[in-house]
Tab-separated table of C-alpha atoms and ligand atoms in Angstrom:
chain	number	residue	atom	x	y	z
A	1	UNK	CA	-22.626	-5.038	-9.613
A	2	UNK	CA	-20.596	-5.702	-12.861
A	3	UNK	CA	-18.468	-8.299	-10.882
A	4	UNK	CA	-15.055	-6.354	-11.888
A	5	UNK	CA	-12.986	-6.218	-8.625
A	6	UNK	CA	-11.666	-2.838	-7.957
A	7	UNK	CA	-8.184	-1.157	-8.790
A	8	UNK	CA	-7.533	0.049	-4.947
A	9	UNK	CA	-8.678	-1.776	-1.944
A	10	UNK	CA	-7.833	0.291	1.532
A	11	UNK	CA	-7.469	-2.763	4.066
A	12	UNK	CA	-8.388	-1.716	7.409
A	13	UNK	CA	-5.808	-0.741	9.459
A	14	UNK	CA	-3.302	-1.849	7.026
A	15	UNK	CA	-1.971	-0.857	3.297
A	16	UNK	CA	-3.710	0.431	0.115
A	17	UNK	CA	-3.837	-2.873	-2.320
A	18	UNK	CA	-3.381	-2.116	-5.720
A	19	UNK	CA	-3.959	-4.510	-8.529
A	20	UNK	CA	-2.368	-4.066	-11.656
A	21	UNK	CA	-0.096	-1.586	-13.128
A	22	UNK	CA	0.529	1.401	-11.272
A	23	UNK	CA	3.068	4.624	-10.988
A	24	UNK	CA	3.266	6.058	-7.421
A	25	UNK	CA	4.865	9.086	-6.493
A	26	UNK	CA	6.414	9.277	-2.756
A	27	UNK	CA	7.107	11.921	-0.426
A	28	UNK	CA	10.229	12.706	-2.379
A	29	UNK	CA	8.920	12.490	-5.152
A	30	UNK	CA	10.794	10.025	-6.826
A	31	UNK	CA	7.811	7.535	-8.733
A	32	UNK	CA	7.796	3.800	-8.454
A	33	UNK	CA	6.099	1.774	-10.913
A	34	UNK	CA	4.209	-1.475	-8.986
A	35	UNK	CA	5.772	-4.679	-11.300
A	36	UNK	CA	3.197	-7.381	-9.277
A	37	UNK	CA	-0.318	-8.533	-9.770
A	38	UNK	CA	-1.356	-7.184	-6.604
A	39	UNK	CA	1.495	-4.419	-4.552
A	40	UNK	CA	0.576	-2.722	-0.710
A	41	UNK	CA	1.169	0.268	-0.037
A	42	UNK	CA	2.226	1.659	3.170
A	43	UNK	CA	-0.173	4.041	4.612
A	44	UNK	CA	1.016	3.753	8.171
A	45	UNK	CA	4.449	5.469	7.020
A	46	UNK	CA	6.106	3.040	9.300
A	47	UNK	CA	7.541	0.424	6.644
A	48	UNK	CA	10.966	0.117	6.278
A	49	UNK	CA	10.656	-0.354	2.568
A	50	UNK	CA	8.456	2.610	1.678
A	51	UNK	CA	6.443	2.619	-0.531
A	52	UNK	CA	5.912	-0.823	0.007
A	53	UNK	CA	4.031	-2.175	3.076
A	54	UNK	CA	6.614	-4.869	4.880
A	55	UNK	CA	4.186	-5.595	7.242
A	56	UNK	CA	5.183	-3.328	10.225
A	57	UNK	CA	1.861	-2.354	10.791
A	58	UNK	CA	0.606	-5.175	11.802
A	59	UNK	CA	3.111	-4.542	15.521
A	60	UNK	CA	2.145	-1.012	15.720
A	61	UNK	CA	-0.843	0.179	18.627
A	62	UNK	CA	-4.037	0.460	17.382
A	63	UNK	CA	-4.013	4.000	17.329
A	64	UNK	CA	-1.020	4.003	15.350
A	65	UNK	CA	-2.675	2.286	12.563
A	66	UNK	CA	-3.694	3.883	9.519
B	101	FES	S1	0.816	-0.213	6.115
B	101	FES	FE1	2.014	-1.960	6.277
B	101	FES	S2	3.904	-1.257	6.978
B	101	FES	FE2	2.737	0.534	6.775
């Protein structure tokens, strides 16, 4: 292991982390560029901010989870 921590971290049942600069492109696709350290991602398609996770998955049934 090099000890570099990776790019994209999938959190289970929850958003995609990712660290450092990024451009995202959403299901319009219109692009957002991440301007923290460290921005979630929504994968449950649920937030109310999307792209960005606001933490509604975290309420949603298990099998609603991504
Ligand atoms: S993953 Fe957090 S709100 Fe969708």
């Amino acid at each position: 292991m090099s000890g570099r921590r990776a790019d994209i971290v999938l959190c289970p049942a929850g958003p995609m982390l990712l660290r450092g600069q990024h451009t995202i492109t959403d299901d319009d696709g219109v692009e957002h560029t991440t301007t923290r350290p460290v921005s979630a991602v929504c994968r449950c398609g649920k937030s109310a901010s999307k792209p960005w996770c606001d933490g509604t998955h975290k309420v949603l049934p298990k099998k609603l989870r991504p």
